[in-house]
XYZ file of C-alpha atoms in Angstrom:
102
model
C 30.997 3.482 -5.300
C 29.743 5.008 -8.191
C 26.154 7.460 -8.692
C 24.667 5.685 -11.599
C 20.899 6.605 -11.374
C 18.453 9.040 -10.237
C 15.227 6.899 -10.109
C 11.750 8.706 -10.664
C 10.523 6.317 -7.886
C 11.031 3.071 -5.782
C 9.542 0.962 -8.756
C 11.443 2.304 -11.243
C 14.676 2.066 -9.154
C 14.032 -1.374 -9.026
C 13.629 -1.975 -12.339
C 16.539 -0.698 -13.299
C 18.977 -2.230 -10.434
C 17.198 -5.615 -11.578
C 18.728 -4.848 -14.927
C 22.045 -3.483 -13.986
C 22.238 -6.980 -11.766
C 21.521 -9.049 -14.978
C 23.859 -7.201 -16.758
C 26.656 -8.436 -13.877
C 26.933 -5.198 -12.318
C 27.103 -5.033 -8.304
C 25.136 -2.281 -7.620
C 22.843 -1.204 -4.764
C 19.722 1.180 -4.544
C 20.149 4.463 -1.329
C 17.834 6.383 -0.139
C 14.612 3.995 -0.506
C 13.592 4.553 2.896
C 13.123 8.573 2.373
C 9.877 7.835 0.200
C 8.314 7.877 3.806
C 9.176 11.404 3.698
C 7.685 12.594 0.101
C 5.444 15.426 1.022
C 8.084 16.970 2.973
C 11.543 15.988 0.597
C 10.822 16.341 -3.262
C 10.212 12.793 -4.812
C 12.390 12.537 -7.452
C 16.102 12.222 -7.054
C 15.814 10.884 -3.953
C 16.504 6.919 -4.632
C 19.587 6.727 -6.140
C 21.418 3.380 -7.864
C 25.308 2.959 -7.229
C 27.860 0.537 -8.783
C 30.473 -0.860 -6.944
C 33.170 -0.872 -9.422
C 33.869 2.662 -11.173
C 35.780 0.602 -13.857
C 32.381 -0.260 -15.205
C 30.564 2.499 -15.601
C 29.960 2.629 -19.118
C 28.301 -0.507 -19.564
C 26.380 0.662 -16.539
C 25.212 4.109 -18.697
C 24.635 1.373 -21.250
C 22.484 -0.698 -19.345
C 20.406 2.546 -17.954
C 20.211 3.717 -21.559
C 18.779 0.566 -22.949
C 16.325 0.550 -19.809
C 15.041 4.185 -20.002
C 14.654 3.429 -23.710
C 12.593 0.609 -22.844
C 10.333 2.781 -20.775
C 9.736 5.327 -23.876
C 9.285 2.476 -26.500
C 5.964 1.116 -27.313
C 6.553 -2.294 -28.785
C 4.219 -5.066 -30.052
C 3.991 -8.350 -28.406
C 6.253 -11.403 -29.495
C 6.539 -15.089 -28.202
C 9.833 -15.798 -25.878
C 12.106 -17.135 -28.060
C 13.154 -20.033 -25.351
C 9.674 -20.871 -24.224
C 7.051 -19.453 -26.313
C 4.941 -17.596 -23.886
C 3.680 -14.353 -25.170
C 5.851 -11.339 -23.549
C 4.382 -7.662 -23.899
C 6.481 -5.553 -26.080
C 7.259 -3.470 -23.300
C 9.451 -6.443 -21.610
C 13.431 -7.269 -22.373
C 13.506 -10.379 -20.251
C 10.321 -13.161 -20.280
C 8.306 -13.618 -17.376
C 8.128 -17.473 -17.434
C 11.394 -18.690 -18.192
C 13.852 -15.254 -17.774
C 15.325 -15.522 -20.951
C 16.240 -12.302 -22.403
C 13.860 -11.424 -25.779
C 16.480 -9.985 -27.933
């Protein structure tokens, strides 16, 4: 197992291990049951995402890079190109059908 990500909090963390699982990557999320504990433990850093296979981890960095990118990016809206619905610019993958926008 492989450190891959220091998540800023649970829904991030699962944001990007739902990408890193798209990508093909089998990967798992620790520490998700400390944010019982923020308050007394410091919030950040302490859900972490892991790969499986070490042999991967640059598409992994790849993957997180694209994601965090993602976050920072403010993007105008565009139709799905398998469906048509309207995704926020914000979004790589379509809510309706789960096809990937680019």
């Amino acid at each position: 197992m492989l450190r891959i990500y220091d998540a800023e909090n649970i829904i991030d963390a699962q944001l990007a291990l739902d990408e890193l699982k798209a990508g093909g990557l089998d990967c798992c999320m620790k520490g998700q049951h400390l944010m019982g504990g923020v308050g007394e433990i410091p919030p950040s850093g302490v859900i972490t995402l892991w790969i499986s296979a070490p042999q991967h981890e640059q598409r992994a960095r790849d993957i997180i890079r694209e994601y965090e990118d993602g976050k920072r990016s403010e993007q105008p809206s565009r139709p799905c190109p398998k469906c048509g619905e309207i995704i926020e610019g914000n979004f790589g993958r379509c809510w309706n059908c789960n096809a990937f926008l680019d």
